[in-house]
Amino acid sequence: MYSATGNLHGMEKLAKAAAEGGKTNVAFLASLLIGDVEACAEILISGSRLPEAAFFARTYLPSRLDEIVALWKDDLSKT
């Protein structure tokens, strides 16, 4: 309902509550809808979804691409 009514404050609260509750898909979507791409990248990284984080960064957050790719490569070397 927050997104349908354009309630930015409600979406921010939803993103925070979802992240704290471990509902990463909801937290990611809410963060994306409010334009908080840093939070989106952090949600993907903290959930060990590094390939998705790298592709997300390539499009929306190129300033962090090298950092996230390095995390992904490090994670791959552990397996």
N, CA, C and O of each residue as an XYZ file, in Angstrom:
316
protein
N       0.813     -1.186      0.000
C       0.000      0.000      0.000
C       0.867      1.267      0.000
O       0.494      2.283     -0.585
N       2.028      1.192      0.663
C       2.874      2.381      0.724
C       3.304      2.834     -0.669
O       3.303      4.028     -0.970
N       3.669      1.879     -1.509
C       4.131      2.272     -2.845
C       2.980      2.787     -3.688
O       3.167      3.702     -4.490
N       1.796      2.220     -3.525
C       0.637      2.656     -4.304
C       0.216      4.084     -3.951
O      -0.298      4.818     -4.795
N       0.438      4.457     -2.716
C       0.048      5.803     -2.287
C       1.213      6.796     -2.310
O       1.038      7.970     -1.985
N       2.385      6.328     -2.690
C       3.549      7.208     -2.753
C       4.064      7.623     -1.387
O       4.612      8.714     -1.228
N       3.891      6.763     -0.414
C       4.287      7.068      0.966
C       5.753      6.692      1.169
O       6.063      5.552      1.513
N       6.646      7.646      0.957
C       8.084      7.407      1.066
C       8.482      6.985      2.480
O       9.246      6.037      2.662
N       7.961      7.692      3.469
C       8.294      7.367      4.859
C       7.845      5.940      5.198
O       8.569      5.209      5.875
N       6.684      5.551      4.742
C       6.192      4.195      4.978
C       7.066      3.149      4.304
O       7.323      2.091      4.877
N       7.524      3.438      3.091
C       8.400      2.507      2.381
C       9.741      2.378      3.087
O      10.314      1.290      3.148
N      10.243      3.489      3.622
C      11.500      3.436      4.369
C      11.345      2.575      5.617
O      12.216      1.765      5.932
N      10.233      2.754      6.326
C       9.965      1.935      7.513
C       9.825      0.470      7.143
O      10.331     -0.405      7.845
N       9.137      0.201      6.036
C       8.957     -1.172      5.574
C      10.300     -1.809      5.239
O      10.561     -2.947      5.629
N      11.153     -1.084      4.520
C      12.468     -1.616      4.154
C      13.276     -1.952      5.400
O      13.901     -3.011      5.466
N      13.269     -1.062      6.386
C      14.024     -1.284      7.613
C      13.464     -2.474      8.400
O      14.216     -3.331      8.862
N      12.146     -2.515      8.545
C      11.516     -3.611      9.302
C      11.739     -4.954      8.612
O      11.994     -5.959      9.275
N      11.646     -4.974      7.299
C      11.849     -6.219      6.559
C      13.294     -6.696      6.679
O      13.545     -7.890      6.844
N      14.233     -5.774      6.598
C      15.647     -6.143      6.740
C      15.918     -6.695      8.131
O      16.611     -7.701      8.283
N      15.373     -6.038      9.140
C      15.574     -6.507     10.517
C      14.899     -7.849     10.761
O      15.357     -8.638     11.588
N      13.814     -8.107     10.046
C      13.091     -9.361     10.209
C      13.575    -10.476      9.309
O      13.014    -11.572      9.319
N      14.609    -10.209      8.533
C      15.165    -11.249      7.673
C      14.386    -11.475      6.391
O      14.603    -12.476      5.708
N      13.501    -10.584      6.057
C      12.717    -10.680      4.816
C      13.456     -9.914      3.728
O      13.074     -8.806      3.352
N      14.517    -10.527      3.234
C      15.424     -9.806      2.345
C      14.782     -9.426      1.010
O      15.089     -8.366      0.464
N      13.907    -10.262      0.482
C      13.288     -9.916     -0.797
C      12.419     -8.669     -0.661
O      12.440     -7.799     -1.531
N      11.662     -8.581      0.421
C      10.823     -7.413      0.664
C      11.700     -6.191      0.926
O      11.432     -5.107      0.407
N      12.736     -6.364      1.722
C      13.643     -5.255      2.026
C      14.314     -4.744      0.758
O      14.438     -3.535      0.563
N      14.747     -5.662     -0.105
C      15.395     -5.267     -1.352
C      14.435     -4.485     -2.231
O      14.784     -3.416     -2.734
N      13.240     -5.002     -2.422
C      12.279     -4.340     -3.290
C      11.881     -2.967     -2.754
O      11.798     -2.001     -3.513
N      11.638     -2.882     -1.460
C      11.273     -1.599     -0.865
C      12.414     -0.594     -1.016
O      12.180      0.575     -1.324
N      13.629     -1.045     -0.803
C      14.785     -0.157     -0.956
C      14.948      0.295     -2.400
O      15.261      1.456     -2.663
N      14.735     -0.620     -3.326
C      14.845     -0.271     -4.735
C      13.780      0.750     -5.137
O      14.060      1.683     -5.890
N      12.576      0.572     -4.639
C      11.487      1.485     -4.981
C      11.720      2.901     -4.450
O      11.258      3.874     -5.047
N      12.430      3.013     -3.339
C      12.705      4.353     -2.817
C      14.038      4.899     -3.337
O      14.428      6.018     -3.004
N      14.726      4.109     -4.148
C      15.957      4.572     -4.770
C      17.198      4.444     -3.912
O      18.209      5.092     -4.182
N      17.134      3.624     -2.891
C      18.286      3.437     -2.001
C      19.124      2.269     -2.512
O      19.060      1.163     -1.975
N      19.911      2.529     -3.556
C      20.679      1.457     -4.186
C      21.814      0.948     -3.295
O      22.217     -0.210     -3.409
N      22.325      1.792     -2.422
C      23.351      1.340     -1.465
C      22.780      0.250     -0.562
O      23.423     -0.773     -0.327
N      21.572      0.477     -0.061
C      20.928     -0.516      0.804
C      20.659     -1.801      0.028
O      20.813     -2.897      0.568
N      20.260     -1.672     -1.225
C      20.018     -2.861     -2.052
C      21.288     -3.701     -2.170
O      21.253     -4.920     -2.008
N      22.403     -3.042     -2.452
C      23.670     -3.766     -2.575
C      24.044     -4.424     -1.256
O      24.488     -5.572     -1.242
N      23.871     -3.717     -0.160
C      24.198     -4.286      1.154
C      23.314     -5.493      1.482
O      23.788     -6.465      2.069
N      22.057     -5.434      1.112
C      21.153     -6.564      1.353
C      21.635     -7.787      0.584
O      21.663     -8.892      1.125
N      22.013     -7.592     -0.669
C      22.503     -8.718     -1.473
C      23.816     -9.257     -0.921
O      24.008    -10.471     -0.853
N      24.716     -8.371     -0.529
C      26.010     -8.801      0.011
C      25.827     -9.551      1.323
O      26.414    -10.614      1.523
N      25.018     -8.999      2.209
C      24.835     -9.641      3.520
C      24.145    -10.985      3.406
O      24.292    -11.839      4.281
N      23.392    -11.178      2.335
C      22.735    -12.463      2.120
C      23.572    -13.423      1.292
O      23.073    -14.454      0.839
N      24.839    -13.092      1.092
C      25.769    -13.901      0.297
C      25.272    -14.118     -1.131
O      25.529    -15.157     -1.740
N      24.577    -13.147     -1.641
C      24.105    -13.197     -3.023
C      25.021    -12.310     -3.866
O      24.605    -11.323     -4.472
N      26.279    -12.713     -3.869
C      27.328    -11.892     -4.486
C      27.222    -11.787     -6.006
O      27.485    -10.714     -6.548
N      26.848    -12.858     -6.719
C      26.684    -12.674     -8.170
C      25.611    -11.636     -8.494
O      25.797    -10.784     -9.362
N      24.484    -11.723     -7.782
C      23.419    -10.752     -7.994
C      23.881     -9.348     -7.617
O      23.553     -8.376     -8.297
N      24.642     -9.248     -6.530
C      25.157     -7.946     -6.092
C      26.079     -7.347     -7.147
O      26.043     -6.142     -7.397
N      26.907     -8.191     -7.767
C      27.828     -7.696     -8.792
C      27.072     -7.190    -10.015
O      27.387     -6.125    -10.546
N      26.085     -7.945    -10.458
C      25.314     -7.499    -11.617
C      24.459     -6.279    -11.288
O      24.262     -5.413    -12.140
N      23.959     -6.205    -10.083
C      23.203     -5.038     -9.640
C      24.117     -3.813     -9.641
O      23.740     -2.750    -10.134
N      25.312     -3.968     -9.092
C      26.259     -2.859     -9.021
C      26.673     -2.400    -10.415
O      26.874     -1.208    -10.646
N      26.797     -3.326    -11.323
C      27.194     -2.956    -12.686
C      26.198     -1.975    -13.295
O      26.574     -1.069    -14.038
N      24.942     -2.168    -12.974
C      23.908     -1.310    -13.542
C      23.624     -0.076    -12.694
O      23.538      1.034    -13.220
N      23.479     -0.265    -11.389
C      22.973      0.804    -10.528
C      24.014      1.466     -9.625
O      23.782      2.561     -9.113
N      25.152      0.814     -9.429
C      26.124      1.322     -8.466
C      27.550      1.035     -8.943
O      28.303      0.339     -8.262
N      27.916      1.563    -10.097
C      29.232      1.221    -10.666
C      30.412      1.608     -9.781
O      31.499      1.050     -9.932
N      30.222      2.538     -8.875
C      31.320      2.935     -7.992
C      31.727      1.815     -7.036
O      32.835      1.838     -6.500
N      30.857      0.844     -6.815
C      31.169     -0.258     -5.905
C      31.412     -1.577     -6.629
O      31.590     -2.613     -5.988
N      31.421     -1.546     -7.943
C      31.553     -2.781     -8.717
C      32.839     -3.533     -8.398
O      32.794     -4.739     -8.157
N      33.976     -2.859     -8.390
C      35.248     -3.536     -8.134
C      35.255     -4.200     -6.760
O      35.715     -5.332     -6.610
N      34.748     -3.494     -5.775
C      34.687     -4.037     -4.411
C      33.835     -5.307     -4.352
O      34.232     -6.298     -3.740
N      32.680     -5.272     -4.981
C      31.757     -6.408     -4.916
C      32.281     -7.582     -5.728
O      32.136     -8.732     -5.314
N      32.885     -7.312     -6.875
C      33.477     -8.391     -7.669
C      34.609     -9.056     -6.893
O      34.773    -10.275     -6.957
N      35.386     -8.267     -6.163
C      36.459     -8.839     -5.340
C      35.873     -9.748     -4.252
O      36.424    -10.810     -3.966
N      34.776     -9.336     -3.658
C      34.113    -10.192     -2.660
C      33.644    -11.488     -3.295
O      33.783    -12.558     -2.702
N      33.091    -11.401     -4.490
C      32.600    -12.567     -5.206
C      33.748    -13.510     -5.527
O      33.637    -14.718     -5.321
N      34.853    -12.965     -6.032
C      36.020    -13.799     -6.360
C      36.571    -14.473     -5.113
O      36.945    -15.646     -5.148
N      36.622    -13.727     -4.004
C      37.088    -14.307     -2.742
C      36.181    -15.436     -2.308
O      36.653    -16.469     -1.832
N      34.879    -15.247     -2.467
C      33.919    -16.282     -2.086
C      34.081    -17.518     -2.965
O      33.975    -18.644     -2.479
N      34.337    -17.314     -4.254
C      34.539    -18.446     -5.159
C      35.795    -19.232     -4.834
O      35.830    -20.450     -5.011
N      36.825    -18.548     -4.361
C      38.089    -19.234     -4.046
C      37.957    -20.122     -2.799
O      38.770    -21.022     -2.591
N      36.946    -19.871     -1.983
C      36.737    -20.667     -0.776
C      36.085    -22.013     -1.064
O      36.156    -22.930     -0.245
N      35.447    -22.133     -2.232
C      34.754    -23.396     -2.533
C      35.573    -24.328     -3.354
O      35.118    -25.424     -3.681
